Amino acid sequence: MLSNPINTLSMSMGLIFGLAGLPHILMRFLQYQMLLKHAVQSFMLLVILVTSLLSDENL
């Protein structure tokens, strides 16, 4: 997938820290009921963005 070791390391670190931070961000959003709608919209936007970036054939 990634031939350059630096690219592989940076992609791995980004995925690790991103996934580690996601529960903390979701708990912060879900503590407040008024922000629930915005949290769901932000999460759906994030899913669409990540899916479109990872489905790129240039990776």
JSON list of N, CA and C in Angstrom, two decimals:
[
{"chain": "A", "resi": 1, "resn": "MET", "atom": "N", "xyz": [0.83, -1.18, 0.00]},
{"chain": "A", "resi": 1, "resn": "MET", "atom": "CA", "xyz": [0.00, 0.00, 0.00]},
{"chain": "A", "resi": 1, "resn": "MET", "atom": "C", "xyz": [0.87, 1.24, 0.00]},
{"chain": "A", "resi": 2, "resn": "LEU", "atom": "N", "xyz": [1.70, 1.42, 1.00]},
{"chain": "A", "resi": 2, "resn": "LEU", "atom": "CA", "xyz": [2.60, 2.56, 1.06]},
{"chain": "A", "resi": 2, "resn": "LEU", "atom": "C", "xyz": [4.03, 2.05, 0.97]},
{"chain": "A", "resi": 3, "resn": "SER", "atom": "N", "xyz": [4.75, 2.49, -0.05]},
{"chain": "A", "resi": 3, "resn": "SER", "atom": "CA", "xyz": [6.10, 1.96, -0.27]},
{"chain": "A", "resi": 3, "resn": "SER", "atom": "C", "xyz": [7.15, 2.67, 0.58]},
{"chain": "A", "resi": 4, "resn": "ASN", "atom": "N", "xyz": [6.92, 3.93, 0.90]},
{"chain": "A", "resi": 4, "resn": "ASN", "atom": "CA", "xyz": [7.88, 4.70, 1.69]},
{"chain": "A", "resi": 4, "resn": "ASN", "atom": "C", "xyz": [7.65, 4.42, 3.18]},
{"chain": "A", "resi": 5, "resn": "PRO", "atom": "N", "xyz": [8.71, 4.05, 3.92]},
{"chain": "A", "resi": 5, "resn": "PRO", "atom": "CA", "xyz": [8.54, 3.75, 5.35]},
{"chain": "A", "resi": 5, "resn": "PRO", "atom": "C", "xyz": [8.04, 4.95, 6.17]},
{"chain": "A", "resi": 6, "resn": "ILE", "atom": "N", "xyz": [8.43, 6.15, 5.79]},
{"chain": "A", "resi": 6, "resn": "ILE", "atom": "CA", "xyz": [7.98, 7.34, 6.53]},
{"chain": "A", "resi": 6, "resn": "ILE", "atom": "C", "xyz": [6.48, 7.54, 6.33]},
{"chain": "A", "resi": 7, "resn": "ASN", "atom": "N", "xyz": [6.00, 7.32, 5.11]},
{"chain": "A", "resi": 7, "resn": "ASN", "atom": "CA", "xyz": [4.56, 7.43, 4.85]},
{"chain": "A", "resi": 7, "resn": "ASN", "atom": "C", "xyz": [3.78, 6.37, 5.63]},
{"chain": "A", "resi": 8, "resn": "THR", "atom": "N", "xyz": [4.33, 5.17, 5.67]},
{"chain": "A", "resi": 8, "resn": "THR", "atom": "CA", "xyz": [3.68, 4.09, 6.41]},
{"chain": "A", "resi": 8, "resn": "THR", "atom": "C", "xyz": [3.61, 4.41, 7.90]},
{"chain": "A", "resi": 9, "resn": "LEU", "atom": "N", "xyz": [4.71, 4.93, 8.45]},
{"chain": "A", "resi": 9, "resn": "LEU", "atom": "CA", "xyz": [4.74, 5.28, 9.86]},
{"chain": "A", "resi": 9, "resn": "LEU", "atom": "C", "xyz": [3.77, 6.41, 10.18]},
{"chain": "A", "resi": 10, "resn": "SER", "atom": "N", "xyz": [3.76, 7.45, 9.34]},
{"chain": "A", "resi": 10, "resn": "SER", "atom": "CA", "xyz": [2.86, 8.57, 9.61]},
{"chain": "A", "resi": 10, "resn": "SER", "atom": "C", "xyz": [1.39, 8.17, 9.47]},
{"chain": "A", "resi": 11, "resn": "MET", "atom": "N", "xyz": [1.07, 7.32, 8.50]},
{"chain": "A", "resi": 11, "resn": "MET", "atom": "CA", "xyz": [-0.30, 6.84, 8.35]},
{"chain": "A", "resi": 11, "resn": "MET", "atom": "C", "xyz": [-0.71, 5.99, 9.54]},
{"chain": "A", "resi": 12, "resn": "SER", "atom": "N", "xyz": [0.20, 5.14, 10.01]},
{"chain": "A", "resi": 12, "resn": "SER", "atom": "CA", "xyz": [-0.09, 4.29, 11.17]},
{"chain": "A", "resi": 12, "resn": "SER", "atom": "C", "xyz": [-0.30, 5.13, 12.42]},
{"chain": "A", "resi": 13, "resn": "MET", "atom": "N", "xyz": [0.56, 6.10, 12.65]},
{"chain": "A", "resi": 13, "resn": "MET", "atom": "CA", "xyz": [0.43, 6.96, 13.83]},
{"chain": "A", "resi": 13, "resn": "MET", "atom": "C", "xyz": [-0.86, 7.77, 13.79]},
{"chain": "A", "resi": 14, "resn": "GLY", "atom": "N", "xyz": [-1.20, 8.28, 12.61]},
{"chain": "A", "resi": 14, "resn": "GLY", "atom": "CA", "xyz": [-2.45, 9.04, 12.46]},
{"chain": "A", "resi": 14, "resn": "GLY", "atom": "C", "xyz": [-3.66, 8.18, 12.77]},
{"chain": "A", "resi": 15, "resn": "LEU", "atom": "N", "xyz": [-3.67, 6.95, 12.27]},
{"chain": "A", "resi": 15, "resn": "LEU", "atom": "CA", "xyz": [-4.80, 6.06, 12.54]},
{"chain": "A", "resi": 15, "resn": "LEU", "atom": "C", "xyz": [-4.87, 5.68, 14.02]},
{"chain": "A", "resi": 16, "resn": "ILE", "atom": "N", "xyz": [-3.72, 5.42, 14.63]},
{"chain": "A", "resi": 16, "resn": "ILE", "atom": "CA", "xyz": [-3.71, 5.03, 16.04]},
{"chain": "A", "resi": 16, "resn": "ILE", "atom": "C", "xyz": [-4.21, 6.16, 16.92]},
{"chain": "A", "resi": 17, "resn": "PHE", "atom": "N", "xyz": [-3.67, 7.37, 16.74]},
{"chain": "A", "resi": 17, "resn": "PHE", "atom": "CA", "xyz": [-4.08, 8.49, 17.59]},
{"chain": "A", "resi": 17, "resn": "PHE", "atom": "C", "xyz": [-5.50, 8.95, 17.27]},
{"chain": "A", "resi": 18, "resn": "GLY", "atom": "N", "xyz": [-5.88, 8.85, 16.01]},
{"chain": "A", "resi": 18, "resn": "GLY", "atom": "CA", "xyz": [-7.25, 9.23, 15.64]},
{"chain": "A", "resi": 18, "resn": "GLY", "atom": "C", "xyz": [-8.27, 8.29, 16.27]},
{"chain": "A", "resi": 19, "resn": "LEU", "atom": "N", "xyz": [-8.00, 7.00, 16.20]},
{"chain": "A", "resi": 19, "resn": "LEU", "atom": "CA", "xyz": [-8.93, 6.04, 16.80]},
{"chain": "A", "resi": 19, "resn": "LEU", "atom": "C", "xyz": [-8.91, 6.11, 18.31]},
{"chain": "A", "resi": 20, "resn": "ALA", "atom": "N", "xyz": [-7.76, 6.43, 18.90]},
{"chain": "A", "resi": 20, "resn": "ALA", "atom": "CA", "xyz": [-7.69, 6.54, 20.35]},
{"chain": "A", "resi": 20, "resn": "ALA", "atom": "C", "xyz": [-8.45, 7.76, 20.85]},
{"chain": "A", "resi": 21, "resn": "GLY", "atom": "N", "xyz": [-8.47, 8.83, 20.07]},
{"chain": "A", "resi": 21, "resn": "GLY", "atom": "CA", "xyz": [-9.15, 10.05, 20.49]},
{"chain": "A", "resi": 21, "resn": "GLY", "atom": "C", "xyz": [-10.63, 10.05, 20.20]},
{"chain": "A", "resi": 22, "resn": "LEU", "atom": "N", "xyz": [-11.09, 9.20, 19.30]},
{"chain": "A", "resi": 22, "resn": "LEU", "atom": "CA", "xyz": [-12.50, 9.21, 18.91]},
{"chain": "A", "resi": 22, "resn": "LEU", "atom": "C", "xyz": [-13.46, 8.97, 20.07]},
{"chain": "A", "resi": 23, "resn": "PRO", "atom": "N", "xyz": [-13.25, 7.99, 20.93]},
{"chain": "A", "resi": 23, "resn": "PRO", "atom": "CA", "xyz": [-14.20, 7.81, 22.05]},
{"chain": "A", "resi": 23, "resn": "PRO", "atom": "C", "xyz": [-14.27, 9.02, 22.97]},
{"chain": "A", "resi": 24, "resn": "HIS", "atom": "N", "xyz": [-13.14, 9.70, 23.17]},
{"chain": "A", "resi": 24, "resn": "HIS", "atom": "CA", "xyz": [-13.13, 10.87, 24.04]},
{"chain": "A", "resi": 24, "resn": "HIS", "atom": "C", "xyz": [-13.95, 12.00, 23.42]},
{"chain": "A", "resi": 25, "resn": "ILE", "atom": "N", "xyz": [-13.82, 12.17, 22.12]},
{"chain": "A", "resi": 25, "resn": "ILE", "atom": "CA", "xyz": [-14.58, 13.22, 21.44]},
{"chain": "A", "resi": 25, "resn": "ILE", "atom": "C", "xyz": [-16.07, 12.89, 21.46]},
{"chain": "A", "resi": 26, "resn": "LEU", "atom": "N", "xyz": [-16.41, 11.64, 21.19]},
{"chain": "A", "resi": 26, "resn": "LEU", "atom": "CA", "xyz": [-17.82, 11.25, 21.19]},
{"chain": "A", "resi": 26, "resn": "LEU", "atom": "C", "xyz": [-18.45, 11.40, 22.57]},
{"chain": "A", "resi": 27, "resn": "MET", "atom": "N", "xyz": [-17.73, 11.03, 23.61]},
{"chain": "A", "resi": 27, "resn": "MET", "atom": "CA", "xyz": [-18.27, 11.19, 24.96]},
{"chain": "A", "resi": 27, "resn": "MET", "atom": "C", "xyz": [-18.48, 12.66, 25.30]},
{"chain": "A", "resi": 28, "resn": "ARG", "atom": "N", "xyz": [-17.59, 13.51, 24.83]},
{"chain": "A", "resi": 28, "resn": "ARG", "atom": "CA", "xyz": [-17.74, 14.95, 25.07]},
{"chain": "A", "resi": 28, "resn": "ARG", "atom": "C", "xyz": [-19.00, 15.47, 24.40]},
{"chain": "A", "resi": 29, "resn": "PHE", "atom": "N", "xyz": [-19.25, 15.03, 23.16]},
{"chain": "A", "resi": 29, "resn": "PHE", "atom": "CA", "xyz": [-20.44, 15.46, 22.45]},
{"chain": "A", "resi": 29, "resn": "PHE", "atom": "C", "xyz": [-21.70, 14.89, 23.07]},
{"chain": "A", "resi": 30, "resn": "LEU", "atom": "N", "xyz": [-21.66, 13.62, 23.44]},
{"chain": "A", "resi": 30, "resn": "LEU", "atom": "CA", "xyz": [-22.87, 12.95, 23.91]},
{"chain": "A", "resi": 30, "resn": "LEU", "atom": "C", "xyz": [-23.25, 13.32, 25.34]},
{"chain": "A", "resi": 31, "resn": "GLN", "atom": "N", "xyz": [-22.39, 14.03, 26.06]},
{"chain": "A", "resi": 31, "resn": "GLN", "atom": "CA", "xyz": [-22.74, 14.47, 27.40]},
{"chain": "A", "resi": 31, "resn": "GLN", "atom": "C", "xyz": [-23.80, 15.56, 27.37]},
{"chain": "A", "resi": 32, "resn": "TYR", "atom": "N", "xyz": [-23.89, 16.26, 26.29]},
{"chain": "A", "resi": 32, "resn": "TYR", "atom": "CA", "xyz": [-24.82, 17.37, 26.17]},
{"chain": "A", "resi": 32, "resn": "TYR", "atom": "C", "xyz": [-25.89, 17.02, 25.15]},
{"chain": "A", "resi": 33, "resn": "GLN", "atom": "N", "xyz": [-27.13, 16.96, 25.58]},
{"chain": "A", "resi": 33, "resn": "GLN", "atom": "CA", "xyz": [-28.22, 16.54, 24.70]},
{"chain": "A", "resi": 33, "resn": "GLN", "atom": "C", "xyz": [-28.45, 17.54, 23.56]},
{"chain": "A", "resi": 34, "resn": "MET", "atom": "N", "xyz": [-28.20, 18.82, 23.81]},
{"chain": "A", "resi": 34, "resn": "MET", "atom": "CA", "xyz": [-28.41, 19.81, 22.76]},
{"chain": "A", "resi": 34, "resn": "MET", "atom": "C", "xyz": [-27.42, 19.61, 21.61]},
{"chain": "A", "resi": 35, "resn": "LEU", "atom": "N", "xyz": [-26.26, 19.07, 21.90]},
{"chain": "A", "resi": 35, "resn": "LEU", "atom": "CA", "xyz": [-25.25, 18.89, 20.87]},
{"chain": "A", "resi": 35, "resn": "LEU", "atom": "C", "xyz": [-25.34, 17.54, 20.17]},
{"chain": "A", "resi": 36, "resn": "LEU", "atom": "N", "xyz": [-26.31, 16.71, 20.56]},
{"chain": "A", "resi": 36, "resn": "LEU", "atom": "CA", "xyz": [-26.42, 15.38, 19.99]},
{"chain": "A", "resi": 36, "resn": "LEU", "atom": "C", "xyz": [-26.63, 15.42, 18.48]},
{"chain": "A", "resi": 37, "resn": "LYS", "atom": "N", "xyz": [-27.51, 16.31, 18.03]},
{"chain": "A", "resi": 37, "resn": "LYS", "atom": "CA", "xyz": [-27.78, 16.41, 16.59]},
{"chain": "A", "resi": 37, "resn": "LYS", "atom": "C", "xyz": [-26.51, 16.82, 15.85]},
{"chain": "A", "resi": 38, "resn": "HIS", "atom": "N", "xyz": [-25.78, 17.77, 16.40]},
{"chain": "A", "resi": 38, "resn": "HIS", "atom": "CA", "xyz": [-24.56, 18.22, 15.75]},
{"chain": "A", "resi": 38, "resn": "HIS", "atom": "C", "xyz": [-23.48, 17.14, 15.79]},
{"chain": "A", "resi": 39, "resn": "ALA", "atom": "N", "xyz": [-23.45, 16.37, 16.86]},
{"chain": "A", "resi": 39, "resn": "ALA", "atom": "CA", "xyz": [-22.48, 15.29, 16.96]},
{"chain": "A", "resi": 39, "resn": "ALA", "atom": "C", "xyz": [-22.74, 14.23, 15.90]},
{"chain": "A", "resi": 40, "resn": "VAL", "atom": "N", "xyz": [-24.00, 13.90, 15.68]},
{"chain": "A", "resi": 40, "resn": "VAL", "atom": "CA", "xyz": [-24.34, 12.89, 14.67]},
{"chain": "A", "resi": 40, "resn": "VAL", "atom": "C", "xyz": [-24.00, 13.41, 13.28]},
{"chain": "A", "resi": 41, "resn": "GLN", "atom": "N", "xyz": [-24.29, 14.67, 13.02]},
{"chain": "A", "resi": 41, "resn": "GLN", "atom": "CA", "xyz": [-23.97, 15.25, 11.71]},
{"chain": "A", "resi": 41, "resn": "GLN", "atom": "C", "xyz": [-22.46, 15.30, 11.49]},
{"chain": "A", "resi": 42, "resn": "SER", "atom": "N", "xyz": [-21.71, 15.66, 12.51]},
{"chain": "A", "resi": 42, "resn": "SER", "atom": "CA", "xyz": [-20.25, 15.71, 12.40]},
{"chain": "A", "resi": 42, "resn": "SER", "atom": "C", "xyz": [-19.67, 14.32, 12.18]},
{"chain": "A", "resi": 43, "resn": "PHE", "atom": "N", "xyz": [-20.22, 13.34, 12.88]},
{"chain": "A", "resi": 43, "resn": "PHE", "atom": "CA", "xyz": [-19.74, 11.98, 12.73]},
{"chain": "A", "resi": 43, "resn": "PHE", "atom": "C", "xyz": [-20.01, 11.44, 11.33]},
{"chain": "A", "resi": 44, "resn": "MET", "atom": "N", "xyz": [-21.20, 11.73, 10.80]},
{"chain": "A", "resi": 44, "resn": "MET", "atom": "CA", "xyz": [-21.53, 11.27, 9.45]},
{"chain": "A", "resi": 44, "resn": "MET", "atom": "C", "xyz": [-20.63, 11.95, 8.42]},
{"chain": "A", "resi": 45, "resn": "LEU", "atom": "N", "xyz": [-20.35, 13.23, 8.61]},
{"chain": "A", "resi": 45, "resn": "LEU", "atom": "CA", "xyz": [-19.45, 13.94, 7.71]},
{"chain": "A", "resi": 45, "resn": "LEU", "atom": "C", "xyz": [-18.05, 13.34, 7.78]},
{"chain": "A", "resi": 46, "resn": "LEU", "atom": "N", "xyz": [-17.61, 13.01, 8.98]},
{"chain": "A", "resi": 46, "resn": "LEU", "atom": "CA", "xyz": [-16.31, 12.38, 9.15]},
{"chain": "A", "resi": 46, "resn": "LEU", "atom": "C", "xyz": [-16.25, 11.02, 8.44]},
{"chain": "A", "resi": 47, "resn": "VAL", "atom": "N", "xyz": [-17.29, 10.23, 8.57]},
{"chain": "A", "resi": 47, "resn": "VAL", "atom": "CA", "xyz": [-17.33, 8.92, 7.92]},
{"chain": "A", "resi": 47, "resn": "VAL", "atom": "C", "xyz": [-17.26, 9.08, 6.40]},
{"chain": "A", "resi": 48, "resn": "ILE", "atom": "N", "xyz": [-18.01, 10.02, 5.87]},
{"chain": "A", "resi": 48, "resn": "ILE", "atom": "CA", "xyz": [-18.00, 10.26, 4.42]},
{"chain": "A", "resi": 48, "resn": "ILE", "atom": "C", "xyz": [-16.62, 10.72, 3.97]},
{"chain": "A", "resi": 49, "resn": "LEU", "atom": "N", "xyz": [-16.02, 11.63, 4.72]},
{"chain": "A", "resi": 49, "resn": "LEU", "atom": "CA", "xyz": [-14.70, 12.15, 4.36]},
{"chain": "A", "resi": 49, "resn": "LEU", "atom": "C", "xyz": [-13.64, 11.07, 4.40]},
{"chain": "A", "resi": 50, "resn": "VAL", "atom": "N", "xyz": [-13.61, 10.28, 5.45]},
{"chain": "A", "resi": 50, "resn": "VAL", "atom": "CA", "xyz": [-12.61, 9.21, 5.57]},
{"chain": "A", "resi": 50, "resn": "VAL", "atom": "C", "xyz": [-12.83, 8.17, 4.49]},
{"chain": "A", "resi": 51, "resn": "THR", "atom": "N", "xyz": [-14.07, 7.83, 4.21]},
{"chain": "A", "resi": 51, "resn": "THR", "atom": "CA", "xyz": [-14.36, 6.84, 3.18]},
{"chain": "A", "resi": 51, "resn": "THR", "atom": "C", "xyz": [-13.89, 7.33, 1.82]},
{"chain": "A", "resi": 52, "resn": "SER", "atom": "N", "xyz": [-14.15, 8.60, 1.53]},
{"chain": "A", "resi": 52, "resn": "SER", "atom": "CA", "xyz": [-13.73, 9.13, 0.23]},
{"chain": "A", "resi": 52, "resn": "SER", "atom": "C", "xyz": [-12.21, 9.22, 0.14]},
{"chain": "A", "resi": 53, "resn": "LEU", "atom": "N", "xyz": [-11.53, 9.53, 1.24]},
{"chain": "A", "resi": 53, "resn": "LEU", "atom": "CA", "xyz": [-10.07, 9.59, 1.19]},
{"chain": "A", "resi": 53, "resn": "LEU", "atom": "C", "xyz": [-9.45, 8.21, 1.06]},
{"chain": "A", "resi": 54, "resn": "LEU", "atom": "N", "xyz": [-10.00, 7.24, 1.76]},
{"chain": "A", "resi": 54, "resn": "LEU", "atom": "CA", "xyz": [-9.43, 5.89, 1.72]},
{"chain": "A", "resi": 54, "resn": "LEU", "atom": "C", "xyz": [-9.79, 5.13, 0.46]},
{"chain": "A", "resi": 55, "resn": "SER", "atom": "N", "xyz": [-10.82, 5.56, -0.24]},
{"chain": "A", "resi": 55, "resn": "SER", "atom": "CA", "xyz": [-11.21, 4.86, -1.46]},
{"chain": "A", "resi": 55, "resn": "SER", "atom": "C", "xyz": [-10.46, 5.40, -2.68]},
{"chain": "A", "resi": 56, "resn": "ASP", "atom": "N", "xyz": [-9.60, 6.40, -2.46]},
{"chain": "A", "resi": 56, "resn": "ASP", "atom": "CA", "xyz": [-8.81, 6.97, -3.54]},
{"chain": "A", "resi": 56, "resn": "ASP", "atom": "C", "xyz": [-7.81, 5.92, -4.04]},
{"chain": "A", "resi": 57, "resn": "GLU", "atom": "N", "xyz": [-7.73, 5.76, -5.36]},
{"chain": "A", "resi": 57, "resn": "GLU", "atom": "CA", "xyz": [-6.85, 4.73, -5.92]},
{"chain": "A", "resi": 57, "resn": "GLU", "atom": "C", "xyz": [-5.40, 5.15, -5.93]},
{"chain": "A", "resi": 58, "resn": "ASN", "atom": "N", "xyz": [-5.10, 6.39, -5.58]},
{"chain": "A", "resi": 58, "resn": "ASN", "atom": "CA", "xyz": [-3.71, 6.87, -5.60]},
{"chain": "A", "resi": 58, "resn": "ASN", "atom": "C", "xyz": [-2.94, 6.50, -4.34]},
{"chain": "A", "resi": 59, "resn": "LEU", "atom": "N", "xyz": [-3.58, 5.91, -3.34]},
{"chain": "A", "resi": 59, "resn": "LEU", "atom": "CA", "xyz": [-2.87, 5.53, -2.13]},
{"chain": "A", "resi": 59, "resn": "LEU", "atom": "C", "xyz": [-2.00, 4.39, -2.41]}
]
